[in-house]
Coordinates of N, CA and C in Angstrom, one line a residue:
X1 N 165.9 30.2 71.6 CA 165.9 31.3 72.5 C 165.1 30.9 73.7
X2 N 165.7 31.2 74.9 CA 164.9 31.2 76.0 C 164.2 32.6 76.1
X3 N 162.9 32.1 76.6 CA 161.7 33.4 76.6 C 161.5 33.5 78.4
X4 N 161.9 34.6 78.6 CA 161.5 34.9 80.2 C 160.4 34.8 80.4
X5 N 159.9 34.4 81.8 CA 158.5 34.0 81.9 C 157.6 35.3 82.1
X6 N 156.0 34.8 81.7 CA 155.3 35.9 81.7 C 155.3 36.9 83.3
X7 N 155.3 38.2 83.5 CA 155.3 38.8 84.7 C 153.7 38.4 85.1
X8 N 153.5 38.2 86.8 CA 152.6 38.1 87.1 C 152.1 39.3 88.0
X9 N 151.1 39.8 87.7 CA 150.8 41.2 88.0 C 148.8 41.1 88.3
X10 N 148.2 42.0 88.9 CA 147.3 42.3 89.2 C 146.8 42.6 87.8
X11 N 147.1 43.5 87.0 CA 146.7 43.8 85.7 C 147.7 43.7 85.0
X12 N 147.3 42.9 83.3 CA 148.7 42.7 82.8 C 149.0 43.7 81.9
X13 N 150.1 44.4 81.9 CA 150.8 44.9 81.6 C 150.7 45.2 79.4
X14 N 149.9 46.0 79.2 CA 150.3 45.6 77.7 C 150.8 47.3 77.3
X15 N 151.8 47.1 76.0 CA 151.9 47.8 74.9 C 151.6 47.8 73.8
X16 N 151.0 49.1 73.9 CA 150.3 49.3 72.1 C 150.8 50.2 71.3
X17 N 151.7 49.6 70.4 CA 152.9 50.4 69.8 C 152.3 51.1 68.1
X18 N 152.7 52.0 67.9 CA 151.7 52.5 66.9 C 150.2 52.4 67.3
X19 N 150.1 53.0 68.1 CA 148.7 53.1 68.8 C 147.7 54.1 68.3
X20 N 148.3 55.3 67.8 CA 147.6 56.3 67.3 C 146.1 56.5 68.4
X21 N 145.1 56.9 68.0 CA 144.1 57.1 69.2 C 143.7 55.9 70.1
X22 N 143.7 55.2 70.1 CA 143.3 54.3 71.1 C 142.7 53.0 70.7
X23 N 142.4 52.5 69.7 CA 140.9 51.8 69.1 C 141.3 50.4 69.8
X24 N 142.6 49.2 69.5 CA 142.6 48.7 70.4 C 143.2 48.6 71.7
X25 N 143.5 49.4 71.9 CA 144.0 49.9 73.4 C 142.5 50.0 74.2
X26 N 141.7 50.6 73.9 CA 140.1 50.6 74.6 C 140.0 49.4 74.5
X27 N 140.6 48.1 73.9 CA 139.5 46.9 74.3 C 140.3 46.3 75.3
X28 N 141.6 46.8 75.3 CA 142.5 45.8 76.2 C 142.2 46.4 77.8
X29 N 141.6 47.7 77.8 CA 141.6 48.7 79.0 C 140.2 47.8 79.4
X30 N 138.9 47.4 78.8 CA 137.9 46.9 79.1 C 138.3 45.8 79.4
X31 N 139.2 44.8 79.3 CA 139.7 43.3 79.6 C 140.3 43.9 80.6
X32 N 140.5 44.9 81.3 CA 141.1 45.2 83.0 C 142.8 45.2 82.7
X33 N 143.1 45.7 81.4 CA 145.0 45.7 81.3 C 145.3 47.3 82.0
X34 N 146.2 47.3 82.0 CA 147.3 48.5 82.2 C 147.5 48.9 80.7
X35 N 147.4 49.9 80.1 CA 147.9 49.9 78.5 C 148.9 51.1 78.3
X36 N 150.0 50.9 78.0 CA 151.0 52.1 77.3 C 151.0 52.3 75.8
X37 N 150.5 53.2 75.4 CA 150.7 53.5 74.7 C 151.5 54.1 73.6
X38 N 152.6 53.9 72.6 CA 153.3 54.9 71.6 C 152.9 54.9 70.2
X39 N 153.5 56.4 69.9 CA 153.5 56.8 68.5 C 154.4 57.3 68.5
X40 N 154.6 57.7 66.9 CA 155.8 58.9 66.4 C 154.8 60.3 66.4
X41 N 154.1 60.1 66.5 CA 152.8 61.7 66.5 C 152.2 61.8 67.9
X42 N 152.2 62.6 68.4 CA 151.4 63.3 69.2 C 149.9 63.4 69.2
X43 N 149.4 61.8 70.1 CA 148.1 61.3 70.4 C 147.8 62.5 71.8
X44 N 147.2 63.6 71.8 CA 146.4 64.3 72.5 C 144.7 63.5 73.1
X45 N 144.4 62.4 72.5 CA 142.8 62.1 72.6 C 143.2 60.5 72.8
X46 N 144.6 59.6 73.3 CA 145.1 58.8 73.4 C 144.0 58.3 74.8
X47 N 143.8 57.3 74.5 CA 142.8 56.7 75.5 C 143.3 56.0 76.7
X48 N 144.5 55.3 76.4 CA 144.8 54.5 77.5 C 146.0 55.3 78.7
X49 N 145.9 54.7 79.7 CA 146.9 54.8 80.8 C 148.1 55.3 80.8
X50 N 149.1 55.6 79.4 CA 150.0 56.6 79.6 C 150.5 56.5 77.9
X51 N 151.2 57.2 77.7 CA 151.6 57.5 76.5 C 152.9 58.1 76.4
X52 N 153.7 57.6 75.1 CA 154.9 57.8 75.1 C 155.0 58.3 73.7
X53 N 155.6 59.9 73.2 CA 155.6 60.0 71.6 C 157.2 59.3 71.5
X54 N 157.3 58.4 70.0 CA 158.5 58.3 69.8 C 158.7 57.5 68.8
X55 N 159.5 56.7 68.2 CA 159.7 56.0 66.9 C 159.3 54.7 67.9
X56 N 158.0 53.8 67.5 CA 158.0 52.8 67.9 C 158.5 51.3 67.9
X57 N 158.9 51.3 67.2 CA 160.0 50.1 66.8 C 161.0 50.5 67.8
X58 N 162.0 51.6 67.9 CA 163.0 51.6 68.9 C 162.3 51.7 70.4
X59 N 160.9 51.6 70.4 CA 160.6 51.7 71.6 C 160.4 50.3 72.1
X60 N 160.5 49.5 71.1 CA 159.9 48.0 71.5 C 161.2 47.4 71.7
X61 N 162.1 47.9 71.3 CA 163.9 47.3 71.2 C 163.9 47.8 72.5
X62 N 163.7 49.1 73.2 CA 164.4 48.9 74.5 C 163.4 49.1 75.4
X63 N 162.3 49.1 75.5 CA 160.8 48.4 76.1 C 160.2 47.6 76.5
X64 N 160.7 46.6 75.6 CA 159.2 45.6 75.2 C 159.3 44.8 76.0
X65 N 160.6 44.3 77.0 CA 160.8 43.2 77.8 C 160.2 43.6 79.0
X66 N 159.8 45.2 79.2 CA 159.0 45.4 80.2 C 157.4 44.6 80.0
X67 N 157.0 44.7 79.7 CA 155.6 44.4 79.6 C 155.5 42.9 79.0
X68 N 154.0 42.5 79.8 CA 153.7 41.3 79.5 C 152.9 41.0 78.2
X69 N 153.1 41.7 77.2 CA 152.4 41.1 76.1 C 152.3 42.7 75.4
X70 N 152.4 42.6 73.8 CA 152.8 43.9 73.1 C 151.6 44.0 71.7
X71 N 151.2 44.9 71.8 CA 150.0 44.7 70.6 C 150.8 45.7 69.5
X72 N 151.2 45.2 68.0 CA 151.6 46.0 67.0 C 150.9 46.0 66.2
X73 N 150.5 47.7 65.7 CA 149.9 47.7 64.0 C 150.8 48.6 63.2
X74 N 151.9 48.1 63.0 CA 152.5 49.2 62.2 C 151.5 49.5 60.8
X75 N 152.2 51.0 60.7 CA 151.0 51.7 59.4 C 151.3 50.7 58.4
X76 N 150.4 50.7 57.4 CA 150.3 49.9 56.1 C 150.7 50.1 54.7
X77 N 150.9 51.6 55.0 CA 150.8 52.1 53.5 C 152.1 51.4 52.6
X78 N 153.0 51.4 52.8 CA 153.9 50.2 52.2 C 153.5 48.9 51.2
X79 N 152.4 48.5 52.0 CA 151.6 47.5 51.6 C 150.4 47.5 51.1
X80 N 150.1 48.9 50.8 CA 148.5 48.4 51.0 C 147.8 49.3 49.4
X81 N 146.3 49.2 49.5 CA 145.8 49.9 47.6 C 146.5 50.9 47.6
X82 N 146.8 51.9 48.3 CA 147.3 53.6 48.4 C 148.6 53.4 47.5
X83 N 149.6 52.2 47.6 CA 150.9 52.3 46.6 C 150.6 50.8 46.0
X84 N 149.4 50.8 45.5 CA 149.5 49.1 44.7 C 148.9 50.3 43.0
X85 N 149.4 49.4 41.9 CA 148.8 49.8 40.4 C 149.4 51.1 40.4
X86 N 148.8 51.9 39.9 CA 149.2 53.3 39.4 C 150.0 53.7 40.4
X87 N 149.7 53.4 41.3 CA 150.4 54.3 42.6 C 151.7 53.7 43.3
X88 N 152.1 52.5 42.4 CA 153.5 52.0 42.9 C 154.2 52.6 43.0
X89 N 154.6 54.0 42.3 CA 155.6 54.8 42.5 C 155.8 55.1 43.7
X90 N 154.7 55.3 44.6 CA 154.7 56.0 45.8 C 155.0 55.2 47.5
X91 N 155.3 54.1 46.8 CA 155.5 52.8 47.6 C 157.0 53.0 48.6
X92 N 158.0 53.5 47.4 CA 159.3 53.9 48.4 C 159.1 55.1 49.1
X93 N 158.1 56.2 49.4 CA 157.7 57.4 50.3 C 158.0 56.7 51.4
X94 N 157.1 55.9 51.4 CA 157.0 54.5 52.8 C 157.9 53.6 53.4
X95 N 157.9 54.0 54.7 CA 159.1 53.0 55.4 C 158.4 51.6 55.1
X96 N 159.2 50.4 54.9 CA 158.6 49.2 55.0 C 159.1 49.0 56.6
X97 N 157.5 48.5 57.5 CA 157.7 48.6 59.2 C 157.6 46.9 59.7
X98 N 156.8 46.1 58.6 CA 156.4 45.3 59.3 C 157.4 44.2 59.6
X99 N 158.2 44.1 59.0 CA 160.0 43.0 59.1 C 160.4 43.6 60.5
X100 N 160.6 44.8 60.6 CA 161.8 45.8 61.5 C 160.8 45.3 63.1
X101 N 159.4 45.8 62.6 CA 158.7 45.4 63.9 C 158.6 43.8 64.4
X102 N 158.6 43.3 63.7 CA 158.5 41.8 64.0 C 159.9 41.2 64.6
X103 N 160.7 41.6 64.3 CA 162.4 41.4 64.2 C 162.5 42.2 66.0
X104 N 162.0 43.5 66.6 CA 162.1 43.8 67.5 C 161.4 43.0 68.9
X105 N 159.8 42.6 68.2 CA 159.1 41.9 68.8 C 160.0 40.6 69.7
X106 N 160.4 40.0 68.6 CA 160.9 38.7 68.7 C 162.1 38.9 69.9
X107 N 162.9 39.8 69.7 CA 163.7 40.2 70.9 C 163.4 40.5 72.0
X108 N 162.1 40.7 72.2 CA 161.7 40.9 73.6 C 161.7 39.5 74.7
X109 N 161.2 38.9 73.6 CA 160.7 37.1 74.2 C 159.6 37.2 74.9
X110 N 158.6 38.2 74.7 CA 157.7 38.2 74.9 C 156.4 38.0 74.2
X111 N 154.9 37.5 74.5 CA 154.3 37.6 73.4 C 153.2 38.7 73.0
X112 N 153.3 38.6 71.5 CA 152.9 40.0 70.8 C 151.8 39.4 70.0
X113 N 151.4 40.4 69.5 CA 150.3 40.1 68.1 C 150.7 41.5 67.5
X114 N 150.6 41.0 66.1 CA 150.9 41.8 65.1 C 149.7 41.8 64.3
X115 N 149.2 43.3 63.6 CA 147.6 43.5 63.4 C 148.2 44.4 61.8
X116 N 147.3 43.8 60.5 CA 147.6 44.3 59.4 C 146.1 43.9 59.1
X117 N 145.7 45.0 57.9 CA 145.0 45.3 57.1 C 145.1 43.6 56.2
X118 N 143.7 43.3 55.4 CA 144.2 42.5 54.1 C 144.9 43.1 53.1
X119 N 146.0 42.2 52.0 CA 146.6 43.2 51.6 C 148.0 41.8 51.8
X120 N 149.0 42.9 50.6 CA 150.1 43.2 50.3 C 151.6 42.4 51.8
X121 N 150.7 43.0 52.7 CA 151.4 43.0 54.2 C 151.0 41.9 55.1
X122 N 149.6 41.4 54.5 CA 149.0 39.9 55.0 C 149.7 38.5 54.3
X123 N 150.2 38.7 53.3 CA 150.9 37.7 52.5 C 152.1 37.7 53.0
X124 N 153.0 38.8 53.5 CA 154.3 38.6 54.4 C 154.4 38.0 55.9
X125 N 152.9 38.2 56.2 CA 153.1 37.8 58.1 C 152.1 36.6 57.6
X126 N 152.1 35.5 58.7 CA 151.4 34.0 59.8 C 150.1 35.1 59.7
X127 N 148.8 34.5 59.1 CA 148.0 34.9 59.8 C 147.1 33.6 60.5
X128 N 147.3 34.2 61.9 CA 146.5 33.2 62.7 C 145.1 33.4 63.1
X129 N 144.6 34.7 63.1 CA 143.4 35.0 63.2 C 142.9 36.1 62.3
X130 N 141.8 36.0 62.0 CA 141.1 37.1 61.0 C 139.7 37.4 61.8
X131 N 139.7 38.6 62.2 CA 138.2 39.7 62.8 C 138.0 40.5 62.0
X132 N 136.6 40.1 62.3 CA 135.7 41.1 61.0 C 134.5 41.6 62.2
X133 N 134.1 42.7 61.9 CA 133.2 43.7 62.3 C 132.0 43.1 62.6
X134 N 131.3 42.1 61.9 CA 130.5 41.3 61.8 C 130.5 40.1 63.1
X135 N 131.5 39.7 63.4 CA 131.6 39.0 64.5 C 131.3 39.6 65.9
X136 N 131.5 40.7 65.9 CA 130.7 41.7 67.0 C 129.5 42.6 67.0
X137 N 128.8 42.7 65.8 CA 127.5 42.9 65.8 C 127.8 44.8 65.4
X138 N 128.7 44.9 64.4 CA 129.2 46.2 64.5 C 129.0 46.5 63.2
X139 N 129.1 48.1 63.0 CA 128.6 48.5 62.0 C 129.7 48.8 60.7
X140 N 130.9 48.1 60.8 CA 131.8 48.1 59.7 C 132.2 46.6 59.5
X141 N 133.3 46.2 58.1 CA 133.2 45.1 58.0 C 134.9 45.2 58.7
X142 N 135.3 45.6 57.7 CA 136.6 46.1 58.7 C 137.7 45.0 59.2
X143 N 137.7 44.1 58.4 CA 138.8 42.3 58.1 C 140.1 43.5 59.5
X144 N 140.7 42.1 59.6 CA 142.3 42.9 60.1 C 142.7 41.7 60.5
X145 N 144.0 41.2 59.9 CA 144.5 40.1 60.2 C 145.4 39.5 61.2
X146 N 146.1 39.0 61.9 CA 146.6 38.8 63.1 C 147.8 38.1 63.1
X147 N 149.2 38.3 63.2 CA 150.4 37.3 63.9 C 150.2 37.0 64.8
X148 N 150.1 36.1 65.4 CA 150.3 35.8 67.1 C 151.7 35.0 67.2
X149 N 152.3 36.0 68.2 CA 154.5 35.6 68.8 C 154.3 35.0 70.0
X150 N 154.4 33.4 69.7 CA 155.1 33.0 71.2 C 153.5 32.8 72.1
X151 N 152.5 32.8 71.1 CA 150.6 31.9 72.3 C 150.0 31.9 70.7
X152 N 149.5 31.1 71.3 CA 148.1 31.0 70.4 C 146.7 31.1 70.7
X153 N 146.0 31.3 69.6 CA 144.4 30.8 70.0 C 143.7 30.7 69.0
X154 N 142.5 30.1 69.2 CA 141.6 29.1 68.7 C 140.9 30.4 67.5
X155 N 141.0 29.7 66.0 CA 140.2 30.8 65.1 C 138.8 31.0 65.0
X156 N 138.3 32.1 65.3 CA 137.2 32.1 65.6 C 136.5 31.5 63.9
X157 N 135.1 31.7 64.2 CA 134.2 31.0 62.7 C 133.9 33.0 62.3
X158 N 134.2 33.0 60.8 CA 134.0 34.2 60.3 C 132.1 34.0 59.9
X159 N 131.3 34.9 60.1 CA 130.2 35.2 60.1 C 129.9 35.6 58.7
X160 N 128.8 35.1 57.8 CA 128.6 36.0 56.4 C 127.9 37.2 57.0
X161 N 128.3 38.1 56.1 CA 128.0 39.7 55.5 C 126.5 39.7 55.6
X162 N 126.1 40.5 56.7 CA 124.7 40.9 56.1 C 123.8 41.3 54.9
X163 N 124.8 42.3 54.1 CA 124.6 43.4 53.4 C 125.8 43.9 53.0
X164 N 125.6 45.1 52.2 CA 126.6 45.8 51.6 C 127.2 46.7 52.7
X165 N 128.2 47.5 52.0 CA 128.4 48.8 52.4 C 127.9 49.7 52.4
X166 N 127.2 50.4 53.3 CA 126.0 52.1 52.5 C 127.0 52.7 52.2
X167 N 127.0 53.5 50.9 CA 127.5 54.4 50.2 C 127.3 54.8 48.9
X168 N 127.6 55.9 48.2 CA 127.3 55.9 46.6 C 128.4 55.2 46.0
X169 N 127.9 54.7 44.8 CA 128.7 54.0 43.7 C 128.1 54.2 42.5
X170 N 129.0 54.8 41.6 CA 128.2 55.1 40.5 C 127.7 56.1 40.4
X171 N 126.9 57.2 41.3 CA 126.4 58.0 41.0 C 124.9 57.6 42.1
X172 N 124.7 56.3 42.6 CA 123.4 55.7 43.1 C 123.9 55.4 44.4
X173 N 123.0 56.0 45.6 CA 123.1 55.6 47.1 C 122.8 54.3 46.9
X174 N 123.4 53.4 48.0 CA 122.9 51.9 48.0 C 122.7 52.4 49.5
X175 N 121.8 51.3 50.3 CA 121.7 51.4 51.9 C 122.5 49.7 51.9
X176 N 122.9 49.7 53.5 CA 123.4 48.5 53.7 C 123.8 48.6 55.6
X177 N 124.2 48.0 56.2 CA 124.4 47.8 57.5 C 125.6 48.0 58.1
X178 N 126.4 48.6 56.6 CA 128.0 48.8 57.3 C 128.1 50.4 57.0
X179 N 129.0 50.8 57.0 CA 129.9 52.2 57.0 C 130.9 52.0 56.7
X180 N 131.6 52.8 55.7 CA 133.0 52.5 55.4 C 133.7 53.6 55.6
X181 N 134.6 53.2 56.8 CA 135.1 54.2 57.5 C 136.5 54.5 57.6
X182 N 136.4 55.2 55.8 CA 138.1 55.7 55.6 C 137.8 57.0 54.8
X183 N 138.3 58.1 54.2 CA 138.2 58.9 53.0 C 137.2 59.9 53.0
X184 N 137.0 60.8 53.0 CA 136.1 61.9 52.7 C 134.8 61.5 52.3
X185 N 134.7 61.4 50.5 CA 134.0 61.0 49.7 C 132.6 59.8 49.7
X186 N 131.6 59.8 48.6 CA 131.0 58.4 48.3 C 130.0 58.7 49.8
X187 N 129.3 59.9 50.2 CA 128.5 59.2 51.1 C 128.9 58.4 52.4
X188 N 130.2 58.4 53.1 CA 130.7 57.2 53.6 C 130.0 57.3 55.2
X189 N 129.0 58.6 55.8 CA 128.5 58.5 56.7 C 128.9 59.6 57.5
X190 N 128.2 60.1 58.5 CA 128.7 61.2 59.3 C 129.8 60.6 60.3
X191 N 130.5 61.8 61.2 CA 130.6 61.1 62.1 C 130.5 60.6 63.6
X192 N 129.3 60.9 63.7 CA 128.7 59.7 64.7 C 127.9 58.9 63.9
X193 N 128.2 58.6 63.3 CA 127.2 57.1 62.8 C 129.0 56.3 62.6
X194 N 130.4 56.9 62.5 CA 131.2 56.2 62.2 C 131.9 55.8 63.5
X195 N 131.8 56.9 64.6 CA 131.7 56.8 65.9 C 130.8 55.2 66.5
X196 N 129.9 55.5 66.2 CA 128.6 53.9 66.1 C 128.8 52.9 65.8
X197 N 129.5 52.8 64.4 CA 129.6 51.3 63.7 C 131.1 51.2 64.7
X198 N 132.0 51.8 64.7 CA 133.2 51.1 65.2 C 133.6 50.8 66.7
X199 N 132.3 52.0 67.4 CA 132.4 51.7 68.9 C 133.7 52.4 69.3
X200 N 133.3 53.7 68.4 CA 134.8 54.6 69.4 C 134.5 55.9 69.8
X201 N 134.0 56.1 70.7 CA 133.1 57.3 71.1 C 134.1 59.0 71.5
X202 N 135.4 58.7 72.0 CA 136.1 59.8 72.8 C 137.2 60.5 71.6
X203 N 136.9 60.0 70.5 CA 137.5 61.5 69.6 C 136.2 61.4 68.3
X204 N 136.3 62.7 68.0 CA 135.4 63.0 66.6 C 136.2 63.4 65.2
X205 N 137.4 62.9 65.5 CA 138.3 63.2 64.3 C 138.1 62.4 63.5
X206 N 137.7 62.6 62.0 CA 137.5 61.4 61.1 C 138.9 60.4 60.9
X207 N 140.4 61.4 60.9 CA 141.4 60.2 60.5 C 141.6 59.6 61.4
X208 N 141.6 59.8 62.8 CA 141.3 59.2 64.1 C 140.8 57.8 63.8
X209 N 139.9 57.9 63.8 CA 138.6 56.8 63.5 C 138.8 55.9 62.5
X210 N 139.1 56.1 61.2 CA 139.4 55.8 60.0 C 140.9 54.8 60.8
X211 N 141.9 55.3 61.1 CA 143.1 54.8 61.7 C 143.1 53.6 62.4
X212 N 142.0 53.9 63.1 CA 141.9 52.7 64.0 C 141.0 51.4 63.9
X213 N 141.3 50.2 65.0 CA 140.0 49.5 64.9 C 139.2 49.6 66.0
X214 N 138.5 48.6 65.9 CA 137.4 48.2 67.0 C 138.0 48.3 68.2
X215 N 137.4 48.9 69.6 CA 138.1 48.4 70.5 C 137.6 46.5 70.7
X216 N 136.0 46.4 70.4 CA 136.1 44.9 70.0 C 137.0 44.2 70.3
X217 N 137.8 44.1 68.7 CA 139.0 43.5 68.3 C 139.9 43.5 69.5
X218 N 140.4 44.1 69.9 CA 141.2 44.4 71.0 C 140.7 43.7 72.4
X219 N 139.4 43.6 72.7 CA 138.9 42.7 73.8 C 139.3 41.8 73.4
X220 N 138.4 41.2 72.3 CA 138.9 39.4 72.0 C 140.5 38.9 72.3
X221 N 141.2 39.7 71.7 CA 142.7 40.1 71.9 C 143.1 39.1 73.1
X222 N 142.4 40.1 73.9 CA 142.7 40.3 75.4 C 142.1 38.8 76.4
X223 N 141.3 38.8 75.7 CA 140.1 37.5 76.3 C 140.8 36.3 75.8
X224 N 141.6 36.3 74.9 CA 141.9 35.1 74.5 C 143.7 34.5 75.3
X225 N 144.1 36.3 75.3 CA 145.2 35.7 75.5 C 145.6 35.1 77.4
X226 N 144.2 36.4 77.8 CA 144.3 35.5 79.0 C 144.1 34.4 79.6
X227 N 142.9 33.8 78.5 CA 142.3 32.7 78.7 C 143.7 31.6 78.4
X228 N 144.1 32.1 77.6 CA 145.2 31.1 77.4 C 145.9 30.9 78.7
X229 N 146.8 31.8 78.8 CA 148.0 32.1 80.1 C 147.0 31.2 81.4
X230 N 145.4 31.4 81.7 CA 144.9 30.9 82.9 C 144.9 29.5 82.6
X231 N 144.8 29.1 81.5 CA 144.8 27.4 81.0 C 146.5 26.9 81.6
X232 N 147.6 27.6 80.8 CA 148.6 27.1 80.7 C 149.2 27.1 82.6
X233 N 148.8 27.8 83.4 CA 148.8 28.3 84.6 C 147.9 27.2 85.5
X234 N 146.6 27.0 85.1 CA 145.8 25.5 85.8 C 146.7 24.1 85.5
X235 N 147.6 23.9 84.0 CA 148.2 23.0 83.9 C 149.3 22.9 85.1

C-alpha cells in the first residue's frame, strides 16, 4: 500500500476515536494538536476541540484520511476480567472492536496508535509500548499497552512500583501511593484524590475518570510521535 504523506499543518491534526471524556485527548491538546473527538455516547464534558457522536469505527472508514494521526481505545470489555472465568458467558453481550478498528485504521494510510488495557486484547495486538502511571510521577499504576501503525518509537524503561494500591482487602485498609480508579467498592478513594492521581481535573464523574487515562499518556503520545515526523523531516 502506498501511504499518503503526512499533512503539514500549523497544528497536527489528531483523532481520538472512542474518546469518551477526554483523558488522552488532554495530552495531545497540551502537545499543541487540534483534537476531534468521537463516541457512540454523548460526551457533554468532552475536552477537546470538537466532537462528533457516532459509531466510531465507521467514523474512521470515512474520516480518518482526514487527519494526521488517529489515537484508538476501543472499549475492552470483550477482552478483559469483566467476561474472563465465571463471567465468559457474558463475553458475546460485547462487540469484539479491536480487529474492525485496526482493519479501518489501516485503510486510512495514516498513522495511529491503538491503546488497550493488559489483558485478553494485548495478546491480539503488537505491543510496542507499555505506560504505567509510575513513569509520570502519578497517582495510579494504570499499565495500557500500545500498537503503533505506520511510526515508531523508542520503549521507554518501566519504573518499579513504589508501593501498593491503597485500598481494603480482606476486611484491612492497607495505605500505598496509588488509587485504583475503577468500581465503587474497597475504599478505592474519593473523587478528587482520583481526579489527583490521574491528572483529570474537568469532570467529577467517577465512570468518566475510571474510563479514561492519563492525559500524560497521551503527551508522551504526542512527544514521540512528533519527535519522530521532526527526525524523519531533518533527514
Amino acid at each position: 500500500m502506498t501511504h499518503p504523506a503526512l499533512i503539514r499543518r500549523a497544528r497536527l491534526r489528531v483523532l481520538a476515536a472512542f474518546c469518551g471524556v477526554g483523558g488522552d485527548t488532554a495530552g495531545y491538546l497540551a502537545a499543541g494538536c487540534h483534537v476531534t473527538g468521537v463516541d457512540l455516547a454523548p460526551q457533554p464534558r468532552y475536552i477537546g476541540d470538537v466532537f462528533h457522536q457516532g459509531d466510531a469505527v465507521e467514523y474512521i472508514r470515512a474520516h480518518g484520511h482526514e487527519y494526521d494521526f488517529i489515537h484508538a481505545g476501543p472499549p475492552c470489555q470483550f477482552d478483559c476480567t469483566l467476561t474472563a472465568g465465571t463471567n465468559a458467558t457474558k463475553r458475546s453481550t460485547y462487540p469484539d472492536l479491536l480487529e474492525p478498528t485496526r482493519e479501518a485504521l489501516e485503510a486510512t494510510g495514516r498513522p495511529y496508535v491503538i491503546e488497550q488495557p493488559p489483558g485478553r486484547a494485548s495478546k491480539r495486538m503488537r505491543v510496542d509500548v507499555t505506560l504505567c502511571g509510575e513513569m509520570f510521577g502519578l497517582g495510579v499504576i494504570r499499565h495500557r499497552n500500545f500498537e503503533l501503525g505506520h511510526w515508531t518509537a523508542p520503549k521507554p524503561a518501566h519504573r518499579p512500583h513504589r508501593g501498593r494500591v491503597a485500598g481494603m482487602r480482606h476486611g484491612k485498609w492497607y495505605e500505598g501511593p496509588y488509587f485504583a480508579v475503577y468500581g465503587e467498592g474497597g475504599g478505592k478513594g474519593t473523587v478528587a484524590q482520583w481526579q489527583q492521581a490521574m491528572g483529570i481535573t474537568w469532570t467529577d464523574v467517577r465512570k468518566e475518570i475510571a474510563e479514561a487515562i492519563p492525559p500524560a499518556y497521551g503527551l508522551w503520545l504526542a512527544n514521540a510521535f512528533l519527535t519522530r515526523t521532526a527526525l524523519e523531516v531533518a533527514a
